[in-house]
Amino acid sequence: MTTIKDIAKVAGVSVTTVSRALNGYSDVNENTRQKIIEVAKQLNYIPNTIARSLVMNKSKTIGLLVSGLKRESSKDNFTFEVLAGVNQYVGETDYDMILFSTNSTKQREKTYTQLCRERRVDGAILQGIRIDDPYLQEVVESDIPCVLIDIPIKSETVGYVTTDNVLGAKKAVQHLLELGHKHIGMINGHEFAFVSVKRLEGYKQALLEAGLPFYEDWVVNGAFEEERAEREALALFTKYPEITAVFCASDLMALGAIKAVKKLGKRVPEDIAVIGHDDIFLASYSTPPLSTVAQNVFAMGYEAAKLLIQMLEGKAESHVKILKTELKIRESTVKSHE
Amino acid sequence: MTTIKDIAKVAGVSVTTVSRALNGYSDVNENTRQKIIEVAKQLNYIPNTIARSLVMNKSKTIGLLVSGLKRESSKDNFTFEVLAGVNQYVGETDYDMILFSTNSTKQREKTYTQLCRERRVDGAILQGIRIDDPYLQEVVESDIPCVLIDIPIKSETVGYVTTDNVLGAKKAVQHLLELGHKHIGMINGHEFAFVSVKRLEGYKQALLEAGLPFYEDWVVNGAFEEERAEREALALFTKYPEITAVFCASDLMALGAIKAVKKLGKRVPEDIAVIGHDDIFLASYSTPPLSTVAQNVFAMGYEAAKLLIQMLEGKAESHVKILKTELKIRESTVKSHE
C-alpha cells in the first residue's frame, strides 16, 4: 500500500508537506498541493481515514440511531424511507454513516452518548425515540451535534425535522366534516410520541372550528399497531354506535380499523368512513383503498442529514425544518361511483 | 473523560498493565484484570475504539454494501429485511455495522475494496450486486473477508447465503401443473441476477419432469420492476393467448402481471393464474391475494452476518448457507369457494 512517504519521494517534497496538503491545511502552496494530489492519485493512495480522524478530530461519519429496524416494521416502510433519505444525502457528500439500532440488548446497556463517542461520530440523527426515553435527555444535553426526527427540541447543538402534524390531522378531520360526518372518533398512537400529541391537537382544532364537542372517550390509543388498533376500534364502535367516521394516526392502525368495521358486519365507507396518516404503500392496495394524509418520509431523512451536515460545518441557517403533508382521498372515505 | 491513566492510578498498577488488561492480552494476571475492569466500570471509562483499532488492527466493524437503499425499493421490502436481519445479529455481538450504499455517485467512483479499506471494516456483506459488476471480482479477489447474498462464490475469504431458488421455482410451477395448467409462461428478472438464472432452471425442470416442452418465447424479462413486467406480460399474453398461467420471479412483477390480465379484460385466476416469488407484504393485500414462494429475507441477513463474524473469528464450519422456501397458495391461482 502507498504511504505518504512514497508520495513525498515522487513529488520531491517533505512528508510533512504531503500530510498538510492532503489534510487541507492552508499553509501549503496551491501548486504544490495540486502536484501532491496528482501524485497521490497516480500512486493509488488510500488515505487512512481512521488515523486522520484522530489527528483532525473529525471522522466524517454521522451516526444514525433508529429504533424501528425490526422485522415487524417492514410493513410500514417508515424506518426504511428515513434510511433511504439519509443515505441519499450522505451519498452526495464525503461523509459516511454508521447505523446503530436502539432496540438491541447491546445498545440498551450503553447510552446513545457512549455509542456516539466510542465510534467518534461527528454528529447523530435520532429516529423513533420516545419522548420519555431517559437517554434522549442525555444526548441532547451533551455536546454531540444531533438532529431529531419528529421530536421538537432545539438548541445550539440540536435541531429537528418534522412534519406539520397539527395541520395534517386537521385536514383529515375537515375532510370527514365536509362529507357530513358529525360523530368522528380518533385512534391515536401513544402519549409518548410527539406526533400523537400533535395529531390529537389537530383533531381537536378541527372539531372546535366546526362547533362540535370533543369527547375524550372517542379517542383511543392503538400504539401504532395494526392488531391493537383493530381491538380498540372494535370496542370503540361497539360502545359508541353513533360514530360514523374515524381518523387514525397511522395507516397501519387504519387498516386495523377497517378490519374492525368489517368484523361488525358494517361497510367502509357507507357505515363508517376511515382515514389514516402516512400514505404507506399498503394504503393504496387495501380494500377499500385508504384515504390518508401523506407525509414525505424520504424527505424527512434527506433533510435531517442535510441539516446535520450543515450544522457540523457551521452553515445551518436554522435548526428546524418542517415538512408539509398532502391529503389523499380514496375509497375508504368516498365511495367511488364506477 | 476518564483515561487509562486515571484507571491506573485508582487500581494502583501501571498504565501499560491497564492497557494490556483492557485489550485482552494474556500476560496480565486474571485477578488484576478483574480489578482493572471493575475500576474502569466505576470510573465510567469509554474505550476509544478507533485508537484501539489501530493497535489491534481490528475495528470490530462490518461493512454492509447494499444497492437497494433507494426510495423506489421500499415497495418490495427486500433490502429493509436484509438490513433488519443483519442488524439483529450484529446487535447480539460487540460488532457495529457501517452501511454503504452502492448506488450513489460517490460510491461508483471508489471500488468496494477502497471503501472497505478506507473505513477499516473487518469484513463486508454485499447485497444486490449484479454478477457483471466489475468491482465484485475485485472485492472477492481481495483479502477482505466477505459474505455475498444471492451470489454463489466461495473461497477462503468469501462465503455466501442464498435461497434454494431452483427448488422454489420448481414448486411454484408444479403447483400450476397440479391445477391442470399445460401452457405456463414465465416473467423473469434479468440475466445478470443469479436468482433469475436459478429460477429459470427450476421452471425448466418442472416442465421437463411433467413431460412438457420448454418454449424460450414464453419467458420474458421484467427487470424485477412492476411496470416493466406489466408491459412484458401484456405482450406475452397477447402474442400467445394459449398461455393460462404464469410464474413470476418476483411478487412485484406478479402484481404487474395481474394488472396486464385485467387490462385484457380477463380474470385471475379463471383465465390466467399468476404466481409470484418472495412473499412481500403487498402479496396478501393484492386483489386477488397473490400465491407465491415465500423466502425468509430477514433470515438471509441474519445468517449472512452470523457467517461473516464466524469467518472473522475463525469459527466458520462452512462458508455456504442455503435457506428453504415455502409455497403460499392464495387466490391468484386457486379461486376461493366462499
XYZ file of C-alpha atoms in Angstrom:
676
model
C 0.000 0.000 0.000
C 1.172 3.511 -0.843
C 2.148 5.710 2.131
C 2.658 9.453 2.279
C 6.410 8.745 2.340
C 6.121 7.333 -1.193
C 4.190 10.389 -2.296
C 6.787 12.712 -0.732
C 9.595 10.908 -2.588
C 7.881 11.099 -6.001
C 6.698 14.691 -5.514
C 10.088 15.805 -4.184
C 8.668 17.407 -1.027
C 8.788 16.603 2.677
C 6.433 14.121 4.369
C 5.059 16.986 6.467
C 4.164 18.955 3.354
C 2.333 15.953 1.897
C 0.448 15.449 5.141
C -0.524 19.108 5.428
C -1.500 19.285 1.756
C -3.720 16.201 1.930
C -5.322 17.312 5.184
C -6.297 20.657 3.738
C -4.033 22.997 5.706
C -3.787 26.396 4.088
C -0.037 26.891 4.558
C 0.797 24.746 1.532
C 1.373 26.455 -1.810
C -1.567 25.738 -4.160
C 0.652 24.466 -7.000
C 2.426 22.147 -4.600
C -0.898 20.899 -3.267
C -2.163 20.143 -6.785
C 1.028 18.284 -7.616
C 0.808 16.241 -4.430
C -2.835 15.358 -5.097
C -1.945 14.208 -8.613
C 0.912 12.044 -7.380
C -1.367 10.586 -4.701
C -3.886 9.660 -7.407
C -1.207 8.155 -9.660
C 0.119 6.023 -6.813
C -3.414 4.968 -5.909
C -3.048 6.308 -2.380
C -5.822 5.352 0.051
C -5.939 7.772 2.961
C -6.228 6.156 6.353
C -9.374 7.935 7.453
C -9.231 6.482 10.948
C -5.714 7.727 11.625
C -6.652 11.035 10.057
C -9.749 11.297 12.219
C -7.552 11.103 15.337
C -5.450 13.987 14.068
C -8.266 16.130 12.733
C -10.711 15.196 15.467
C -13.270 14.700 12.706
C -14.357 11.317 11.488
C -16.535 12.491 8.603
C -19.038 9.976 9.847
C -22.550 10.570 11.085
C -24.373 8.151 13.313
C -27.938 7.135 12.630
C -29.764 5.877 15.704
C -33.026 4.206 14.735
C -35.465 2.197 16.773
C -37.548 0.662 14.000
C -35.065 -1.639 12.314
C -37.108 -4.647 13.295
C -38.635 -7.321 11.203
C -42.177 -6.221 12.048
C -41.584 -2.668 10.923
C -41.130 -3.562 7.284
C -44.905 -3.338 6.899
C -44.998 0.383 7.330
C -41.903 1.487 5.476
C -41.177 4.462 7.727
C -37.728 3.489 9.003
C -36.646 2.282 5.583
C -37.624 5.548 3.932
C -35.854 7.621 6.584
C -32.771 5.489 5.967
C -33.045 5.828 2.202
C -33.385 9.611 2.545
C -30.395 9.934 4.889
C -28.410 7.635 2.632
C -29.257 9.698 -0.437
C -27.969 12.932 1.106
C -24.918 11.364 2.743
C -24.080 9.797 -0.625
C -23.876 13.282 -2.128
C -21.196 14.318 0.403
C -17.870 12.931 1.600
C -19.455 11.647 4.811
C -20.303 8.040 5.625
C -22.932 6.845 8.018
C -22.863 4.325 10.827
C -26.121 2.744 11.703
C -26.971 1.963 15.304
C -30.155 0.220 16.188
C -31.539 1.231 19.553
C -33.638 -1.851 20.142
C -30.931 -4.478 20.567
C -29.964 -5.547 24.065
C -26.413 -4.341 23.479
C -27.479 -0.796 22.829
C -29.714 -0.614 25.876
C -26.671 -1.130 28.071
C -24.890 1.828 26.570
C -26.324 5.294 26.354
C -26.559 6.955 22.954
C -23.844 9.357 24.031
C -21.475 6.489 24.788
C -22.212 4.944 21.402
C -21.528 8.196 19.608
C -18.306 8.825 21.499
C -16.991 5.294 21.099
C -17.398 5.381 17.355
C -16.311 9.021 17.147
C -19.182 10.161 15.006
C -19.211 13.874 14.264
C -22.947 14.054 14.870
C -26.060 11.915 15.006
C -29.593 11.613 13.680
C -32.125 10.082 16.082
C -35.336 8.486 14.845
C -38.120 6.627 16.628
C -37.034 7.608 20.140
C -39.846 8.006 22.671
C -40.024 11.362 24.418
C -39.765 9.578 27.789
C -36.502 7.819 26.826
C -34.008 8.719 29.598
C -31.091 8.682 27.165
C -32.716 11.256 24.914
C -32.186 13.980 27.517
C -28.576 12.937 27.927
C -27.634 13.053 24.266
C -29.465 16.336 23.786
C -27.586 17.901 26.701
C -24.227 16.571 25.509
C -22.012 18.479 23.093
C -22.673 15.992 20.265
C -24.486 17.778 17.438
C -27.700 15.966 16.669
C -30.834 16.185 14.604
C -34.035 14.631 15.893
C -36.770 13.305 13.675
C -40.248 14.144 14.997
C -39.075 15.461 18.390
C -39.103 19.268 18.625
C -36.021 20.088 20.664
C -33.785 22.904 19.531
C -30.536 24.223 20.982
C -27.124 25.310 19.810
C -26.204 21.692 19.073
C -29.647 20.226 18.479
C -32.014 20.593 15.552
C -35.073 18.721 14.309
C -37.063 17.783 11.261
C -40.745 17.042 11.482
C -43.996 17.229 9.568
C -46.744 19.739 10.247
C -48.713 17.151 12.217
C -51.352 19.521 13.587
C -52.323 20.758 10.144
C -52.173 17.249 8.638
C -54.581 15.832 11.225
C -56.803 18.875 10.880
C -57.060 18.396 7.107
C -58.053 14.741 7.609
C -60.814 15.597 10.088
C -62.013 18.543 7.979
C -62.322 16.152 5.021
C -64.619 13.951 7.147
C -66.591 17.006 8.302
C -67.078 18.135 4.702
C -68.546 14.720 3.920
C -71.187 15.458 6.568
C -69.828 13.389 9.451
C -70.617 14.803 12.887
C -69.546 11.893 15.103
C -65.870 11.387 14.443
C -63.638 9.197 16.615
C -59.855 9.005 16.676
C -57.392 6.146 17.034
C -54.157 7.651 18.246
C -50.664 6.129 18.763
C -49.433 6.629 22.314
C -48.810 9.601 24.572
C -45.011 9.278 24.411
C -44.915 10.005 20.707
C -44.700 13.678 19.850
C -46.625 13.077 16.627
C -49.555 11.636 18.600
C -49.753 14.713 20.801
C -49.771 16.951 17.729
C -52.254 14.895 15.703
C -54.659 14.919 18.649
C -54.296 18.704 18.720
C -55.228 18.891 15.017
C -58.251 16.625 15.581
C -59.465 18.861 18.437
C -58.901 22.069 16.444
C -60.943 20.806 13.504
C -63.856 19.832 15.780
C -63.672 23.129 17.665
C -63.687 25.209 14.475
C -66.713 23.225 13.249
C -68.502 23.959 16.518
C -68.559 20.289 17.515
C -67.838 18.974 21.037
C -64.704 16.977 21.876
C -65.363 13.701 23.701
C -62.294 12.241 25.371
C -63.865 8.756 25.263
C -63.987 8.839 21.482
C -60.175 8.857 21.335
C -58.415 5.531 21.944
C -54.746 4.544 21.691
C -53.715 1.826 19.241
C -49.954 2.030 19.942
C -49.297 2.373 16.167
C -50.000 -1.375 15.856
C -52.498 -2.867 13.405
C -53.915 -5.564 15.695
C -54.061 -3.366 18.756
C -55.892 -0.713 16.738
C -58.349 -3.332 15.456
C -59.218 -4.338 19.046
C -59.519 -0.737 20.232
C -61.642 0.224 17.207
C -63.932 -2.749 17.745
C -64.508 -1.690 21.359
C -64.979 1.959 20.368
C -67.502 1.276 17.578
C -69.416 -1.172 19.801
C -69.631 1.224 22.742
C -70.448 4.295 20.643
C -72.531 3.138 17.643
C -73.214 6.797 16.783
C -69.644 7.150 15.461
C -69.706 7.268 11.631
C -66.078 8.154 10.881
C -62.656 7.689 12.400
C -59.292 9.399 11.956
C -56.325 7.107 12.657
C -52.866 8.480 13.482
C -51.210 5.892 11.195
C -52.196 3.870 8.131
C -51.398 0.559 9.815
C -53.903 1.428 12.553
C -56.401 2.490 9.871
C -56.058 -0.958 8.263
C -56.865 -2.403 11.698
C -59.903 -0.114 11.978
C -61.172 -1.274 8.554
C -60.936 -4.871 9.793
C -62.924 -3.914 12.903
C -65.692 -2.323 10.786
C -65.873 -5.491 8.660
C -65.996 -7.700 11.772
C -69.066 -5.763 12.928
C -70.714 -6.615 9.604
C -70.598 -2.972 8.560
C -69.243 -1.322 5.404
C -66.402 1.171 4.755
C -67.177 3.988 3.970
C -71.018 3.678 3.920
C -71.377 2.874 7.639
C -68.036 4.048 8.986
C -65.541 6.114 6.997
C -61.844 5.556 7.817
C -58.914 7.880 7.139
C -55.292 7.184 8.057
C -51.996 9.059 8.203
C -48.662 8.452 6.409
C -49.596 7.046 2.971
C -47.629 3.809 3.235
C -47.591 1.579 0.140
C -50.240 -0.719 1.557
C -52.673 2.221 1.737
C -53.494 2.170 -1.964
C -53.682 -1.646 -2.040
C -56.115 -2.152 0.835
C -59.805 -2.972 0.257
C -61.181 -0.360 0.012
C -58.126 1.801 -0.821
C -57.315 4.011 2.160
C -57.758 7.777 2.294
C -54.832 9.254 4.187
C -52.586 12.198 4.968
C -49.363 11.629 3.024
C -46.117 12.666 4.631
C -42.803 12.586 2.792
C -40.703 10.329 4.997
C -37.876 10.067 2.468
C -37.616 13.867 2.549
C -37.513 13.788 6.354
C -34.422 11.562 6.246
C -32.853 13.620 3.470
C -33.471 16.925 5.243
C -32.254 15.556 8.584
C -28.922 14.541 7.037
C -28.650 17.865 5.237
C -29.357 19.834 8.414
C -26.882 17.814 10.487
C -24.054 18.208 7.993
C -24.809 21.925 7.662
C -24.634 22.186 11.454
C -21.317 20.300 11.544
C -19.871 22.696 9.006
C -21.276 25.793 10.672
C -23.573 26.515 7.723
C -27.035 25.899 9.170
C -29.242 28.959 8.956
C -31.996 27.384 11.027
C -32.077 24.255 13.167
C -35.684 23.467 12.315
C -37.255 22.030 9.173
C -40.983 21.406 8.966
C -42.380 19.475 6.028
C -45.841 19.661 4.530
C -48.463 16.947 4.202
C -50.895 16.140 1.395
C -54.432 14.813 1.689
C -55.038 11.704 -0.454
C -58.701 10.903 -0.912
C -59.502 7.273 -1.708
C -62.478 4.953 -1.289
C -62.319 4.400 2.471
C -63.971 7.806 2.871
C -65.580 8.476 -0.513
C -67.437 5.693 -2.316
C -66.452 5.580 -5.987
C -69.296 5.710 -8.497
C -67.899 3.243 -11.013
C -13.449 11.915 30.319
C -11.733 9.056 32.133
C -8.421 7.928 30.642
C -6.455 4.762 31.322
C -4.119 6.934 33.414
C -6.973 7.542 35.877
C -7.731 3.834 35.981
C -4.062 3.021 36.586
C -3.936 5.495 39.484
C -7.050 4.115 41.205
C -6.135 0.477 40.570
C -2.541 1.053 41.672
C -0.991 -0.511 38.570
C 0.943 0.821 35.574
C -0.714 2.372 32.517
C 0.755 -0.430 30.409
C -0.912 -3.050 32.598
C -4.275 -1.294 32.271
C -3.891 -1.088 28.516
C -2.875 -4.740 28.179
C -5.665 -5.859 30.507
C -8.382 -3.952 28.653
C -7.127 -5.089 25.272
C -7.271 -8.735 26.264
C -3.586 -9.624 26.358
C -2.968 -12.852 28.252
C 0.116 -11.738 30.166
C -1.979 -9.920 32.763
C -2.841 -11.745 35.985
C -6.558 -12.643 35.993
C -7.224 -11.042 39.415
C -5.519 -7.867 38.269
C -7.564 -7.840 35.068
C -10.819 -8.231 37.019
C -9.849 -5.397 39.327
C -8.957 -3.134 36.408
C -12.252 -3.895 34.660
C -14.169 -3.029 37.836
C -12.318 0.251 38.269
C -12.924 1.075 34.604
C -16.657 0.496 35.127
C -16.729 2.599 38.317
C -14.986 5.465 36.561
C -17.348 5.170 33.590
C -14.451 4.609 31.195
C -15.281 4.755 27.476
C -12.665 2.958 25.398
C -11.511 4.768 22.310
C -12.363 2.076 19.794
C -10.758 3.924 16.918
C -7.397 4.267 18.635
C -7.682 0.655 19.746
C -8.466 -0.475 16.237
C -5.170 0.967 15.044
C -3.314 -1.041 17.649
C -5.270 -4.271 17.313
C -5.742 -3.968 13.551
C -9.393 -4.877 14.147
C -12.181 -2.358 14.021
C -14.970 -4.668 15.203
C -16.996 -3.168 12.409
C -18.542 -4.884 9.453
C -19.477 -3.095 6.281
C -22.811 -3.629 4.617
C -22.801 -2.769 0.932
C -26.324 -2.640 -0.423
C -27.660 -1.473 -3.741
C -31.347 -1.234 -2.936
C -31.448 1.599 -0.444
C -33.477 3.691 -2.819
C -36.814 5.292 -2.403
C -38.428 3.052 -5.016
C -37.325 -0.130 -3.297
C -39.457 0.377 -0.229
C -42.297 -1.317 -2.098
C -40.691 -4.705 -2.001
C -39.152 -4.780 1.444
C -36.165 -6.927 0.453
C -33.327 -4.548 1.313
C -35.013 -3.465 4.530
C -35.432 -7.035 5.695
C -31.820 -7.910 4.882
C -30.797 -4.854 6.909
C -33.063 -5.775 9.809
C -31.656 -9.309 9.830
C -28.022 -8.148 9.749
C -28.810 -5.570 12.410
C -30.410 -8.191 14.638
C -27.348 -10.458 14.588
C -24.812 -7.629 14.842
C -26.786 -6.331 17.842
C -26.181 -9.633 19.609
C -22.390 -9.205 19.270
C -19.847 -6.495 20.082
C -19.588 -5.513 16.430
C -21.107 -2.440 14.801
C -22.042 -2.041 11.201
C -21.315 0.661 8.670
C -23.737 0.965 5.849
C -22.548 1.831 2.366
C -24.949 2.311 -0.432
C -23.609 1.294 -3.818
C -25.942 3.389 -5.920
C -24.739 6.871 -5.040
C -22.407 8.658 -7.408
C -19.759 8.844 -4.706
C -19.543 5.114 -4.341
C -19.271 4.498 -8.063
C -16.012 6.423 -8.093
C -14.487 4.218 -5.456
C -14.296 0.474 -5.666
C -15.830 -1.574 -2.882
C -12.336 -2.587 -1.817
C -11.310 1.054 -1.406
C -14.415 1.740 0.665
C -13.724 -1.214 2.938
C -10.082 -0.289 3.396
C -10.730 3.399 3.993
C -13.188 2.683 6.773
C -11.144 -0.268 8.066
C -14.018 -2.698 8.221
C -13.038 -6.200 9.278
C -15.276 -7.728 6.648
C -18.243 -6.959 4.431
C -21.653 -8.222 3.383
C -22.663 -7.477 -0.212
C -26.278 -7.403 -1.321
C -27.939 -6.554 -4.608
C -24.738 -6.573 -6.667
C -25.112 -7.694 -10.280
C -22.944 -10.602 -11.341
C -21.448 -8.432 -14.107
C -20.362 -5.694 -11.665
C -16.620 -5.182 -12.321
C -15.968 -4.347 -8.667
C -17.448 -7.637 -7.474
C -14.496 -9.583 -8.877
C -12.073 -7.183 -7.226
C -13.510 -7.407 -3.733
C -13.838 -11.173 -3.994
C -10.187 -11.492 -5.021
C -9.002 -9.146 -2.268
C -8.097 -10.344 1.207
C -11.178 -8.700 2.754
C -13.454 -11.403 4.174
C -16.878 -11.087 2.674
C -20.245 -12.759 2.527
C -22.380 -12.387 -0.582
C -26.141 -12.522 -0.589
C -27.522 -14.456 -3.562
C -24.209 -14.755 -5.416
C -22.635 -18.212 -5.126
C -18.918 -17.515 -4.835
C -16.897 -19.388 -2.253
C -13.215 -19.157 -1.349
C -11.057 -18.991 1.737
C -12.202 -15.419 2.390
C -15.585 -15.478 0.656
C -18.858 -17.110 1.661
C -22.484 -16.741 0.609
C -26.049 -17.053 1.764
C -28.829 -17.764 -0.660
C -32.212 -19.438 -1.002
C -32.807 -22.701 -2.824
C -34.069 -20.840 -5.892
C -34.242 -23.836 -8.220
C -36.480 -25.792 -5.857
C -38.602 -22.727 -5.030
C -39.360 -22.022 -8.697
C -39.978 -25.703 -9.312
C -42.548 -25.848 -6.501
C -44.364 -22.829 -7.957
C -44.567 -24.354 -11.439
C -45.534 -27.778 -10.059
C -48.395 -26.106 -8.204
C -49.634 -24.695 -11.537
C -49.201 -28.109 -13.200
C -51.234 -29.797 -10.450
C -54.049 -27.336 -11.144
C -54.125 -28.687 -14.689
C -52.234 -25.890 -16.490
C -50.255 -27.046 -19.506
C -49.308 -23.690 -21.051
C -47.255 -21.887 -18.442
C -45.243 -18.750 -19.166
C -42.569 -17.106 -17.030
C -41.688 -13.498 -16.254
C -38.081 -13.464 -15.153
C -35.878 -10.658 -13.719
C -32.720 -10.181 -15.792
C -29.808 -12.352 -16.833
C -27.316 -10.615 -14.519
C -29.139 -11.744 -11.400
C -28.082 -15.117 -10.125
C -31.573 -15.742 -8.736
C -33.062 -15.283 -12.224
C -30.739 -17.886 -13.693
C -31.697 -20.334 -10.947
C -35.440 -19.688 -11.046
C -35.428 -20.253 -14.804
C -33.674 -23.566 -14.147
C -36.439 -24.563 -11.704
C -39.137 -23.583 -14.221
C -37.469 -25.731 -16.909
C -37.003 -28.703 -14.573
C -40.665 -28.709 -13.559
C -41.799 -28.650 -17.217
C -39.304 -31.353 -18.198
C -40.376 -33.667 -15.376
C -44.013 -33.185 -16.413
C -43.121 -34.130 -19.973
C -43.966 -30.665 -21.303
C -41.916 -28.733 -23.878
C -39.937 -25.596 -22.991
C -40.586 -22.592 -25.257
C -37.980 -19.864 -25.000
C -40.505 -17.315 -26.299
C -42.755 -17.919 -23.309
C -40.118 -16.492 -20.977
C -39.790 -12.696 -20.872
C -37.688 -10.401 -18.657
C -39.428 -7.837 -16.441
C -36.247 -6.485 -14.796
C -37.853 -7.035 -11.354
C -39.973 -3.937 -11.996
C -43.764 -3.849 -11.698
C -44.473 -1.626 -14.715
C -41.940 -3.284 -16.956
C -43.433 -6.678 -16.055
C -46.928 -5.403 -16.817
C -45.840 -4.343 -20.327
C -43.999 -7.595 -20.966
C -46.905 -9.692 -19.653
C -49.372 -7.801 -21.821
C -47.251 -8.520 -24.914
C -46.777 -12.167 -23.911
C -50.478 -12.869 -23.238
C -51.477 -11.083 -26.464
C -48.991 -12.974 -28.638
C -49.622 -16.363 -27.011
C -53.295 -16.496 -25.980
C -52.896 -20.221 -25.208
C -50.981 -19.335 -22.006
C -53.227 -19.967 -18.969
C -50.725 -19.481 -16.136
C -47.565 -17.534 -15.424
C -44.771 -17.853 -12.877
C -43.112 -14.528 -11.999
C -39.628 -14.342 -10.463
C -40.772 -11.649 -8.012
C -44.043 -10.556 -6.402
C -43.758 -7.018 -7.725
C -43.611 -8.421 -11.255
C -46.571 -10.703 -10.434
C -48.581 -7.629 -9.395
C -47.702 -6.179 -12.803
C -48.833 -9.413 -14.492
C -52.191 -9.267 -12.657
C -52.679 -5.737 -13.975
C -51.919 -6.974 -17.502
C -54.522 -9.764 -17.215
C -57.117 -7.220 -16.030
C -56.232 -4.839 -18.894
C -57.000 -7.647 -21.345
C -60.449 -7.934 -19.763
C -59.577 -11.368 -18.377
C -59.830 -12.749 -14.856
C -57.227 -14.016 -12.348
C -57.164 -16.998 -11.783
C -60.034 -18.196 -14.031
C -58.437 -17.124 -17.323
C -54.816 -16.710 -16.304
C -53.395 -17.904 -12.972
C -50.492 -15.873 -11.554
C -47.895 -16.961 -9.005
C -45.042 -14.810 -7.689
C -41.875 -15.205 -5.669
C -40.759 -13.605 -2.349
C -43.972 -13.127 -0.333
C -43.661 -9.383 0.184
C -46.287 -7.713 2.392
C -48.245 -6.470 -0.604
C -48.754 -10.073 -1.765
C -51.527 -10.811 0.709
C -53.167 -7.398 0.155
C -53.429 -7.518 -3.633
C -56.712 -8.265 -5.434
C -56.833 -11.218 -5.687
C -54.313 -12.124 -2.958
C -51.145 -13.435 -4.571
C -49.922 -17.038 -4.446
C -46.156 -17.007 -4.059
C -42.955 -18.732 -2.989
C -42.019 -17.238 0.375
C -38.357 -16.713 1.128
C -37.092 -15.617 4.518
C -35.170 -12.467 3.678
C -34.726 -11.452 7.323
C -33.032 -14.821 7.912
C -30.750 -14.211 4.913
C -29.477 -11.009 6.516
C -29.188 -12.648 9.929
C -27.329 -15.672 8.572
C -25.029 -13.516 6.434
C -23.941 -11.503 9.491
C -23.521 -14.674 11.521
C -21.422 -16.335 8.822
C -19.201 -13.263 8.357
C -18.500 -12.857 12.053
C -17.812 -16.590 12.363
C -15.361 -16.275 9.461
C -13.678 -13.258 11.071
C -13.207 -15.224 14.263
C -12.068 -18.386 12.516
C -15.122 -20.308 13.645
C -16.996 -20.879 10.374
C -17.527 -24.561 9.650
C -18.882 -23.908 6.180
C -18.885 -20.792 4.010
C -22.274 -21.579 2.487
C -25.775 -21.277 3.887
C -28.805 -22.171 1.784
C -32.262 -21.329 3.079
C -35.543 -23.026 2.282
C -38.660 -21.596 0.660
C -42.313 -22.160 1.377
C -45.205 -22.275 -1.097
C -48.085 -19.940 -0.133
C -51.283 -20.678 -2.017
C -53.715 -17.770 -2.319
C -56.477 -16.745 -4.704
C -54.377 -15.670 -7.676
C -54.021 -19.379 -8.537
C -56.894 -21.060 -6.687
C -60.356 -19.490 -6.701
C -61.834 -19.474 -3.207
C -65.254 -21.081 -2.831
C -66.718 -18.616 -0.384
